[in-house]
Amino acid sequence: MKIYNDTALAVLFGRSDFMKNLVSASVLSADMLNLENELRKMEKSGIDMLHFDVMDGVFVNNISFGLPVLAGIKKATDMTLDVHLMITDPLKYVKRFADSGADIISFHIESESDTMETINAIRECGVKTALAVKPGTPAEAVYEYLPYLDMVLVMTVEPGFGGQSFMSDMTEKVRLIRKKITELGLSTDIEVDGGIDAVTSAVIKEAGANVLVSGSYLFKAPDMAQAAEKLREDI
Ligand code: DX5
Ligand code: ZN
């Protein structure tokens, strides 16, 4: 006999159900000259998703990679491609990123595109839809969109560069968003991105995050599989 239903458990544990923790490896930290080897290493290490950071030099102060690189990666791996658009006008590009192989598309609420229109455009492509928030944007900003999202991406550093330090005050934001998701009876994933390692991942998972993006920590680890397992482990 089940003593608690899933909602009761969610209230007890602060998670909308017993969600699986997933690791999304940020290819920004990979060796670009040996991308194929890096893909094989990620696959062998049991990485759940590949996190693909697109930067346009306007929305953030950096330029990374775009459509042709994504299409190349798609041909070379079966890993889930988790595309994070840090661009000014995501609405203009979602279809092309979906056509180039994205399985999940995150775009920023702070971008210039209309939020609901962009969510609908991503959904129409049959791709998982995620809304990203910069550190300065409050939790409440995403609440009205939660029923239309598969995932919320909470930035735990200012977007733009890998290798920055985790901002611990983002923990409260994750906690608030998880609470709202639970109240609404949804099972939306919460992804965190920036400065995630063995220590910070424990803190943020406890607050309700279940998708851990990691670049530096995973790619610098002597054993990527072991490092990923550490990120994934239940708290
Ligand atoms: C930063 C990017 C991140 C970055 C994470 O703007 O969105 O995905 O690659 O890298 P680490 O894990 O090194 O902070
Ligand atoms: Zn990212």
XYZ file of N, CA and C and ligand atoms in Angstrom:
720
model
N 0.837 -1.198 0.000
C 0.000 0.000 0.000
C 0.878 1.257 0.000
N 0.475 2.208 -0.797
C 1.222 3.463 -0.860
C 0.757 4.373 0.272
N 1.664 4.776 1.129
C 1.256 5.631 2.243
C 1.078 7.071 1.756
N 2.019 7.509 0.935
C 1.933 8.870 0.407
C 1.717 8.806 -1.101
N 0.924 9.719 -1.622
C 0.898 9.815 -3.076
C 2.072 10.698 -3.517
N 2.277 10.812 -4.844
C 3.446 11.523 -5.338
C 3.448 12.990 -4.934
N 2.247 13.580 -4.885
C 2.185 15.005 -4.526
C 2.618 15.199 -3.081
N 2.178 14.266 -2.211
C 2.567 14.376 -0.810
C 4.083 14.232 -0.676
N 4.638 13.299 -1.417
C 6.084 13.105 -1.378
C 6.796 14.353 -1.880
N 6.196 14.956 -2.896
C 6.789 16.161 -3.471
C 6.830 17.274 -2.431
N 5.736 17.380 -1.680
C 5.691 18.415 -0.655
C 6.753 18.117 0.408
N 6.882 16.825 0.753
C 7.857 16.448 1.765
C 9.284 16.709 1.306
N 9.551 16.362 0.068
C 10.934 16.403 -0.390
C 11.265 17.610 -1.271
N 10.267 18.414 -1.568
C 10.535 19.611 -2.352
C 10.804 19.337 -3.811
N 10.512 18.162 -4.282
C 10.702 17.839 -5.697
C 9.370 17.339 -6.218
N 9.058 17.605 -7.488
C 7.713 17.302 -7.961
C 7.472 15.797 -8.063
N 8.492 14.998 -8.171
C 8.389 13.548 -7.995
C 9.823 13.050 -7.870
N 10.006 11.753 -7.886
C 11.377 11.283 -7.795
C 12.031 11.416 -9.160
N 12.417 12.628 -9.464
C 12.976 12.917 -10.779
C 14.394 12.381 -10.854
N 14.713 11.955 -12.041
C 16.066 11.460 -12.289
C 16.996 12.663 -12.451
N 18.157 12.582 -11.863
C 19.136 13.644 -12.110
C 19.859 13.350 -13.419
N 20.042 14.381 -14.217
C 20.690 14.214 -15.516
C 21.878 15.161 -15.625
N 22.920 14.689 -16.302
C 24.114 15.511 -16.495
C 24.205 15.949 -17.948
N 24.352 17.262 -18.139
C 24.477 17.831 -19.472
C 25.871 18.456 -19.576
N 26.733 17.855 -20.394
C 28.135 18.301 -20.473
C 28.268 19.464 -21.444
N 28.842 20.561 -20.974
C 28.952 21.762 -21.809
C 30.142 21.655 -22.760
N 29.824 21.578 -24.026
C 30.828 21.367 -25.069
C 31.744 22.593 -25.224
N 31.361 23.703 -24.579
C 32.204 24.900 -24.582
C 33.569 24.603 -23.951
N 33.596 23.632 -23.042
C 34.851 23.284 -22.371
C 35.602 22.163 -23.081
N 35.041 21.665 -24.192
C 35.690 20.548 -24.891
C 36.860 21.049 -25.746
N 37.710 20.139 -26.166
C 38.817 20.470 -27.066
C 38.247 20.532 -28.486
N 38.130 21.760 -28.999
C 37.469 21.968 -30.295
C 38.191 21.296 -31.467
N 39.488 21.089 -31.308
C 40.229 20.460 -32.401
C 40.045 18.955 -32.414
N 39.519 18.438 -31.325
C 39.322 16.987 -31.213
C 37.899 16.665 -30.808
N 36.970 17.358 -31.427
C 35.572 17.242 -31.017
C 35.044 15.810 -31.107
N 35.461 15.116 -32.153
C 34.970 13.745 -32.307
C 35.424 12.859 -31.133
N 36.688 12.995 -30.749
C 37.172 12.233 -29.576
C 36.428 12.642 -28.318
N 36.171 13.934 -28.208
C 35.466 14.428 -27.023
C 34.049 13.846 -26.965
N 33.405 13.718 -28.124
C 32.056 13.128 -28.164
C 32.100 11.681 -27.689
N 33.107 10.938 -28.179
C 33.227 9.524 -27.781
C 33.466 9.418 -26.275
N 34.301 10.339 -25.763
C 34.601 10.330 -24.325
C 33.315 10.596 -23.517
N 32.511 11.558 -23.972
C 31.254 11.863 -23.272
C 30.329 10.647 -23.298
N 30.247 10.010 -24.473
C 29.363 8.835 -24.596
C 29.827 7.723 -23.656
N 31.146 7.453 -23.687
C 31.685 6.370 -22.841
C 31.518 6.675 -21.364
N 31.488 7.963 -21.026
C 31.364 8.358 -19.615
C 29.911 8.389 -19.159
N 29.006 8.018 -20.040
C 27.587 7.947 -19.660
C 26.937 9.309 -19.486
N 27.475 10.315 -20.175
C 26.884 11.662 -20.099
C 25.469 11.599 -20.695
N 24.502 12.219 -20.010
C 23.112 12.118 -20.461
C 22.806 13.041 -21.636
N 23.376 14.248 -21.615
C 23.065 15.217 -22.670
C 24.301 16.048 -22.976
N 24.289 16.584 -24.183
C 25.371 17.490 -24.560
C 24.807 18.908 -24.561
N 25.423 19.791 -23.761
C 24.943 21.184 -23.635
C 25.710 22.046 -24.640
N 24.951 22.716 -25.506
C 25.537 23.442 -26.639
C 25.218 24.942 -26.482
N 26.227 25.719 -26.075
C 26.049 27.141 -25.768
C 26.221 28.008 -27.008
N 25.148 28.648 -27.433
C 25.218 29.517 -28.608
C 25.249 30.974 -28.146
N 26.293 31.705 -28.538
C 26.449 33.108 -28.110
C 26.659 33.977 -29.337
N 25.949 35.126 -29.330
C 25.990 35.961 -30.530
C 26.844 37.216 -30.396
N 27.524 37.383 -29.268
C 28.368 38.561 -29.086
C 27.577 39.825 -28.790
N 26.251 39.727 -28.709
C 25.406 40.891 -28.417
C 24.644 40.637 -27.109
N 23.938 39.532 -27.052
C 23.224 39.185 -25.821
C 24.216 38.931 -24.689
N 25.353 38.329 -25.029
C 26.454 38.143 -24.070
C 27.744 38.616 -24.743
N 28.759 38.889 -23.916
C 30.024 39.403 -24.459
C 30.947 38.280 -24.904
N 30.427 37.401 -25.709
C 31.277 36.312 -26.199
C 30.599 35.732 -27.441
N 31.388 35.091 -28.278
C 30.862 34.432 -29.475
C 31.354 32.988 -29.417
N 30.445 32.044 -29.613
C 30.886 30.639 -29.509
C 30.765 29.946 -30.858
N 29.734 29.137 -31.018
C 29.550 28.376 -32.258
C 28.066 28.329 -32.576
N 27.715 27.825 -33.761
C 26.317 27.888 -34.167
C 25.851 26.705 -34.984
N 24.997 26.984 -35.951
C 24.255 25.947 -36.677
C 25.119 24.857 -37.338
N 26.159 25.187 -38.104
C 26.898 24.109 -38.776
C 27.594 23.158 -37.801
N 28.067 23.707 -36.686
C 28.735 22.850 -35.690
C 27.704 21.911 -35.060
N 26.512 22.448 -34.764
C 25.449 21.618 -34.186
C 25.063 20.494 -35.164
N 24.911 20.844 -36.436
C 24.539 19.836 -37.441
C 25.613 18.752 -37.533
N 26.873 19.141 -37.432
C 27.978 18.162 -37.463
C 27.913 17.225 -36.273
N 27.673 17.790 -35.098
C 27.587 16.982 -33.872
C 26.418 16.013 -33.976
N 25.300 16.499 -34.518
C 24.100 15.653 -34.646
C 24.405 14.393 -35.465
N 25.196 14.599 -36.524
C 25.546 13.452 -37.382
C 26.441 12.463 -36.655
N 27.208 12.975 -35.679
C 28.240 12.144 -35.062
C 27.821 11.478 -33.763
N 26.670 11.826 -33.214
C 26.289 11.226 -31.923
C 24.774 11.089 -31.780
N 24.382 10.162 -30.916
C 22.960 9.992 -30.589
C 22.605 10.694 -29.277
N 23.595 11.351 -28.675
C 23.303 12.022 -27.401
C 22.221 13.092 -27.573
N 21.447 13.312 -26.525
C 20.440 14.384 -26.548
C 21.157 15.726 -26.635
N 20.741 16.561 -27.593
C 21.412 17.850 -27.773
C 20.589 18.961 -27.113
N 21.182 19.518 -26.076
C 20.553 20.500 -25.189
C 21.121 21.878 -25.565
N 20.360 22.606 -26.388
C 20.886 23.855 -26.961
C 20.463 25.057 -26.111
N 21.439 25.831 -25.691
C 21.211 27.009 -24.848
C 21.511 28.251 -25.687
N 20.442 28.948 -26.077
C 20.605 30.125 -26.936
C 20.819 31.376 -26.096
N 22.019 31.921 -26.175
C 22.295 33.215 -25.525
C 22.407 34.221 -26.655
N 21.258 34.479 -27.279
C 21.219 35.351 -28.448
C 20.072 36.358 -28.296
N 20.203 37.474 -28.993
C 19.265 38.589 -28.841
C 17.860 38.260 -29.343
N 17.768 37.574 -30.477
C 16.448 37.315 -31.062
C 16.240 35.819 -31.339
N 16.055 35.039 -30.269
C 15.935 33.592 -30.461
C 14.779 33.174 -31.377
N 13.687 33.916 -31.350
C 12.520 33.541 -32.158
C 12.896 33.361 -33.635
N 13.789 34.214 -34.078
C 14.213 34.188 -35.476
C 14.964 32.885 -35.823
N 15.544 32.226 -34.833
C 16.445 31.099 -35.126
C 15.984 29.730 -34.617
N 14.892 29.669 -33.829
C 14.560 28.367 -33.217
C 14.346 27.269 -34.261
N 13.672 27.585 -35.340
C 13.375 26.574 -36.359
C 14.687 26.021 -36.936
N 15.631 26.917 -37.186
C 16.896 26.456 -37.780
C 17.712 25.614 -36.796
N 17.638 25.954 -35.508
C 18.344 25.114 -34.534
C 17.654 23.758 -34.405
N 16.337 23.754 -34.470
C 15.614 22.473 -34.415
C 15.985 21.638 -35.649
N 16.000 22.267 -36.808
C 16.344 21.547 -38.045
C 17.794 21.053 -38.035
N 18.641 21.734 -37.284
C 20.054 21.329 -37.234
C 20.327 20.291 -36.155
N 19.269 19.860 -35.428
C 19.473 18.731 -34.522
C 19.179 18.956 -33.058
N 18.741 20.160 -32.670
C 18.458 20.390 -31.242
C 17.326 19.470 -30.774
N 17.489 18.882 -29.591
C 16.414 18.102 -28.962
C 15.709 18.933 -27.899
N 16.456 19.866 -27.311
C 15.919 20.789 -26.312
C 16.423 22.178 -26.717
N 15.550 23.176 -26.664
C 16.022 24.549 -26.908
C 15.661 25.418 -25.706
N 16.699 26.042 -25.130
C 16.504 27.034 -24.067
C 16.746 28.403 -24.658
N 15.889 29.343 -24.325
C 16.139 30.735 -24.717
C 15.917 31.619 -23.497
N 16.445 32.829 -23.551
C 16.394 33.701 -22.379
C 15.162 34.582 -22.344
N 14.559 34.655 -21.165
C 13.418 35.540 -20.939
C 13.851 37.001 -21.128
N 15.152 37.275 -20.947
C 15.665 38.650 -21.084
C 15.977 39.001 -22.535
N 15.763 38.062 -23.449
C 16.062 38.348 -24.861
C 15.005 39.300 -25.412
N 15.166 39.711 -26.655
C 14.198 40.660 -27.224
C 12.976 39.977 -27.839
N 12.997 38.653 -27.973
C 11.850 37.952 -28.562
C 10.703 37.873 -27.561
N 9.474 37.850 -28.080
C 8.316 37.675 -27.211
C 8.374 36.271 -26.595
N 8.220 36.201 -25.281
C 8.425 34.922 -24.576
C 7.415 33.864 -25.025
N 6.126 34.199 -25.023
C 5.112 33.191 -25.350
C 5.208 32.766 -26.816
N 5.486 33.740 -27.677
C 5.617 33.416 -29.105
C 6.798 32.461 -29.344
N 7.869 32.696 -28.616
C 9.067 31.857 -28.788
C 8.809 30.456 -28.228
N 8.129 30.374 -27.085
C 7.773 29.068 -26.518
C 6.945 28.293 -27.552
N 5.950 28.958 -28.116
C 5.092 28.280 -29.101
C 5.881 27.848 -30.334
N 6.799 28.688 -30.774
C 7.602 28.348 -31.957
C 8.449 27.106 -31.689
N 9.000 26.993 -30.494
C 9.826 25.821 -30.156
C 8.937 24.579 -30.091
N 7.792 24.722 -29.439
C 6.870 23.580 -29.330
C 6.415 23.099 -30.702
N 6.166 24.041 -31.587
C 5.743 23.660 -32.947
C 6.806 22.850 -33.682
N 8.051 23.031 -33.302
C 9.142 22.261 -33.936
C 9.224 20.845 -33.353
N 8.436 20.556 -32.320
C 8.476 19.234 -31.707
C 9.709 19.025 -30.843
N 10.248 20.138 -30.354
C 11.472 20.097 -29.557
C 11.109 20.456 -28.122
N 11.854 19.933 -27.152
C 11.570 20.287 -25.752
C 11.884 21.757 -25.525
N 11.030 22.385 -24.718
C 11.075 23.840 -24.575
C 11.547 24.250 -23.190
N 12.547 25.128 -23.173
C 13.060 25.582 -21.882
C 13.254 27.090 -21.870
N 12.984 27.677 -20.710
C 13.132 29.120 -20.536
C 14.291 29.354 -19.562
N 15.234 30.193 -20.002
C 16.428 30.456 -19.192
C 16.327 31.814 -18.516
N 16.873 31.902 -17.287
C 16.890 33.175 -16.567
C 18.299 33.509 -16.088
N 18.674 34.773 -16.298
C 19.967 35.263 -15.833
C 19.905 35.462 -14.319
N 21.051 35.564 -13.661
C 21.045 35.710 -12.191
C 20.197 36.872 -11.679
N 20.123 37.970 -12.404
C 19.383 39.141 -11.919
C 17.870 39.053 -12.079
N 17.383 38.032 -12.752
C 15.938 37.900 -12.998
C 15.301 37.071 -11.883
N 14.229 37.589 -11.249
C 13.637 36.859 -10.124
C 12.878 35.601 -10.546
N 12.718 34.705 -9.615
C 12.001 33.435 -9.836
C 10.607 33.687 -10.405
N 9.924 34.696 -9.870
C 8.524 34.965 -10.233
C 8.356 35.193 -11.735
N 9.394 35.644 -12.392
C 9.298 35.968 -13.819
C 8.905 34.756 -14.666
N 9.236 33.562 -14.202
C 8.947 32.375 -15.030
C 7.609 31.712 -14.685
N 7.016 32.094 -13.560
C 5.843 31.362 -13.067
C 4.733 31.207 -14.114
N 4.386 32.305 -14.783
C 3.240 32.246 -15.708
C 3.507 31.335 -16.913
N 4.772 31.037 -17.173
C 5.105 30.217 -18.354
C 5.250 28.728 -18.021
N 5.297 28.402 -16.728
C 5.591 27.020 -16.319
C 4.716 25.955 -16.999
N 3.403 26.189 -17.166
C 2.582 25.136 -17.788
C 2.978 24.820 -19.235
N 3.734 25.695 -19.861
C 4.089 25.497 -21.277
C 5.533 25.035 -21.466
N 6.217 24.789 -20.355
C 7.653 24.481 -20.445
C 7.976 23.053 -20.033
N 9.015 22.490 -20.654
C 9.549 21.207 -20.195
C 10.614 21.432 -19.132
N 11.255 22.605 -19.217
C 12.391 22.832 -18.326
C 12.601 24.333 -18.105
N 13.094 24.667 -16.914
C 13.541 26.035 -16.634
C 15.055 25.947 -16.451
N 15.774 26.862 -17.079
C 17.235 26.888 -16.924
C 17.603 28.084 -16.053
N 18.086 27.782 -14.852
C 18.497 28.843 -13.935
C 20.003 29.022 -14.058
N 20.420 30.186 -14.539
C 21.856 30.462 -14.653
C 22.429 30.691 -13.262
N 23.501 29.969 -12.960
C 24.143 30.119 -11.650
C 25.460 30.890 -11.778
N 25.678 31.477 -12.960
C 26.735 32.482 -13.216
C 26.134 33.456 -14.233
N 26.796 34.585 -14.463
C 26.367 35.467 -15.553
C 26.706 34.751 -16.856
N 25.742 34.587 -17.771
C 26.038 33.848 -18.989
C 27.142 34.503 -19.826
N 27.883 33.690 -20.530
C 28.910 34.211 -21.431
C 30.196 33.405 -21.433
N 30.577 32.897 -20.266
C 31.867 32.208 -20.185
C 31.797 30.991 -19.275
N 32.587 29.987 -19.625
C 32.739 28.839 -18.749
C 33.750 29.196 -17.656
N 33.865 28.341 -16.666
C 34.912 28.493 -15.654
C 34.661 29.554 -14.599
N 33.448 30.059 -14.470
C 33.165 31.055 -13.436
C 32.693 30.370 -12.147
N 32.655 31.156 -11.068
C 32.240 30.591 -9.774
C 30.729 30.613 -9.607
N 30.220 29.536 -9.086
C 28.809 29.346 -8.751
C 28.312 30.466 -7.833
N 27.159 31.037 -8.155
C 26.582 32.092 -7.305
C 25.605 31.435 -6.341
N 26.004 31.343 -5.071
C 25.204 30.540 -4.130
C 23.817 31.144 -3.872
N 23.653 32.448 -4.140
C 22.320 33.029 -3.896
C 21.285 32.582 -4.935
N 21.722 31.824 -5.940
C 20.758 31.282 -6.914
C 19.998 30.076 -6.345
N 20.507 29.548 -5.230
C 19.875 28.383 -4.596
C 18.429 28.693 -4.211
N 18.230 29.883 -3.669
C 16.893 30.285 -3.240
C 15.951 30.387 -4.436
N 16.482 30.859 -5.563
C 15.651 30.980 -6.773
C 15.181 29.591 -7.235
N 16.096 28.647 -7.213
C 15.738 27.274 -7.601
C 14.672 26.726 -6.650
N 14.859 26.988 -5.372
C 13.907 26.492 -4.377
C 12.501 27.054 -4.641
N 12.434 28.363 -4.941
C 11.134 29.011 -5.207
C 10.479 28.441 -6.464
N 11.282 28.248 -7.500
C 10.712 27.731 -8.760
C 10.244 26.288 -8.566
N 11.032 25.485 -7.851
C 10.607 24.091 -7.599
C 9.306 24.071 -6.798
N 9.190 24.982 -5.834
C 7.984 25.044 -4.988
C 6.781 25.355 -5.874
N 6.947 26.306 -6.776
C 5.846 26.702 -7.657
C 5.471 25.536 -8.586
N 6.466 24.853 -9.122
C 6.214 23.710 -10.018
C 5.385 22.657 -9.275
N 5.782 22.395 -8.045
C 5.077 21.407 -7.224
C 3.640 21.848 -6.952
N 3.483 23.112 -6.594
C 2.132 23.643 -6.319
C 1.228 23.507 -7.539
N 1.813 23.681 -8.713
C 1.021 23.599 -9.945
C 0.806 22.152 -10.398
N 1.398 21.213 -9.685
C 1.247 19.792 -10.037
C 1.986 19.418 -11.308
N 3.048 20.146 -11.621
C 3.821 19.873 -12.844
C 5.068 19.061 -12.500
N 5.753 18.586 -13.535
C 7.008 17.859 -13.262
C 8.136 18.449 -14.102
N 8.095 19.752 -14.240
C 9.085 20.491 -15.026
C 10.503 20.266 -14.488
N 11.441 20.053 -15.397
C 12.836 19.932 -14.985
C 13.394 21.313 -14.644
N 14.321 21.336 -13.715
C 15.086 22.571 -13.468
C 16.554 22.274 -13.748
N 17.065 23.005 -14.725
C 18.472 22.852 -15.111
C 19.263 24.007 -14.506
N 20.462 23.726 -14.059
C 21.336 24.786 -13.543
C 22.622 24.783 -14.348
N 23.177 25.975 -14.546
C 24.283 26.126 -15.487
C 25.259 27.185 -14.992
N 26.479 26.744 -14.707
C 27.536 27.671 -14.311
C 28.145 27.316 -12.968
N 29.425 26.926 -12.992
C 30.138 26.637 -11.743
C 29.644 25.397 -11.022
N 29.077 24.460 -11.775
C 28.540 23.242 -11.140
C 29.656 22.194 -11.006
N 29.871 21.748 -9.776
C 30.862 20.694 -9.506
C 30.308 19.773 -8.415
N 31.163 18.924 -7.866
C 30.683 17.948 -6.879
C 30.039 18.641 -5.672
N 30.612 19.758 -5.250
C 30.116 20.440 -4.051
C 28.856 21.256 -4.358
N 28.937 22.118 -5.388
C 27.796 23.012 -5.669
C 26.584 22.225 -6.170
N 26.825 21.105 -6.846
C 25.691 20.321 -7.351
C 24.854 19.764 -6.199
N 25.510 19.406 -5.098
C 24.768 18.855 -3.951
C 23.824 19.920 -3.393
N 24.327 21.136 -3.283
C 23.535 22.244 -2.737
C 22.320 22.528 -3.621
N 22.548 22.564 -4.906
C 21.498 22.980 -5.824
C 20.483 21.841 -6.086
N 20.932 20.605 -6.002
C 19.993 19.473 -6.122
C 19.058 19.467 -4.917
N 19.626 19.764 -3.758
C 18.804 19.794 -2.533
C 17.702 20.865 -2.676
N 18.013 21.952 -3.386
C 17.029 23.027 -3.579
C 15.984 22.669 -4.637
N 16.253 21.636 -5.445
C 15.244 21.207 -6.414
C 15.690 21.115 -7.862
N 16.964 21.368 -8.146
C 17.450 21.220 -9.527
C 17.663 19.743 -9.836
N 17.430 19.334 -11.080
C 17.671 17.927 -11.431
C 18.435 17.747 -12.740
N 18.730 18.844 -13.444
C 19.564 18.735 -14.652
C 20.802 19.613 -14.427
N 21.963 18.960 -14.391
C 23.191 19.645 -14.020
C 24.061 19.863 -15.247
N 24.237 21.129 -15.629
C 25.161 21.434 -16.724
C 26.540 21.574 -16.104
N 27.532 21.004 -16.770
C 28.879 21.197 -16.263
C 29.886 21.179 -17.395
N 30.769 22.168 -17.385
C 31.828 22.250 -18.393
C 33.171 21.947 -17.769
N 33.752 22.948 -17.086
C 35.106 22.823 -16.527
C 35.268 21.578 -15.649
N 34.344 21.385 -14.726
C 34.486 20.276 -13.771
C 34.572 18.927 -14.496
N 33.693 18.729 -15.492
C 33.675 17.435 -16.189
C 34.887 17.255 -17.082
N 35.220 18.308 -17.854
C 36.296 18.149 -18.827
C 37.681 18.151 -18.192
N 37.793 18.709 -16.984
C 39.095 18.703 -16.291
C 39.246 17.477 -15.389
N 38.150 16.759 -15.185
C 38.200 15.616 -14.258
C 39.094 14.516 -14.821
N 39.895 13.884 -13.966
C 40.725 12.762 -14.439
C 39.854 11.607 -14.944
N 38.673 11.461 -14.380
C 37.759 10.398 -14.786
C 36.366 11.020 -14.971
N 36.007 11.270 -16.247
C 34.749 11.970 -16.523
C 33.529 11.184 -16.031
N 33.574 9.855 -16.182
C 32.430 9.025 -15.777
C 32.172 9.161 -14.277
N 33.280 9.135 -13.528
C 33.156 9.230 -12.077
C 32.636 10.617 -11.673
N 33.137 11.648 -12.342
C 32.712 13.017 -12.052
C 31.218 13.179 -12.370
N 30.786 12.593 -13.485
C 29.369 12.684 -13.863
C 28.500 11.971 -12.836
N 28.977 10.828 -12.369
C 28.231 10.052 -11.368
C 28.048 10.868 -10.088
N 29.091 11.599 -9.751
C 29.065 12.465 -8.563
C 27.973 13.541 -8.728
N 27.906 14.121 -9.927
C 26.890 15.156 -10.177
C 25.485 14.572 -10.115
N 25.375 13.338 -10.610
C 24.063 12.711 -10.758
C 23.528 12.132 -9.446
N 24.450 11.853 -8.522
C 24.019 11.056 -7.354
C 22.918 11.765 -6.549
N 22.028 10.948 -6.000
C 20.907 11.491 -5.240
C 21.388 12.051 -3.920
N 20.709 13.119 -3.487
C 21.123 13.725 -2.214
C 20.275 13.173 -1.070
C 28.017 29.965 -19.575
C 27.506 28.734 -20.232
C 27.791 27.460 -19.524
C 29.236 27.107 -19.329
C 29.337 26.315 -18.064
O 27.444 31.079 -20.173
O 26.095 28.819 -20.404
O 27.092 26.373 -20.131
O 29.793 26.387 -20.386
O 30.673 26.076 -17.787
P 31.242 25.781 -16.334
O 30.664 24.485 -15.886
O 32.711 25.734 -16.552
O 30.818 26.928 -15.445
Zn 24.848 27.079 -21.020
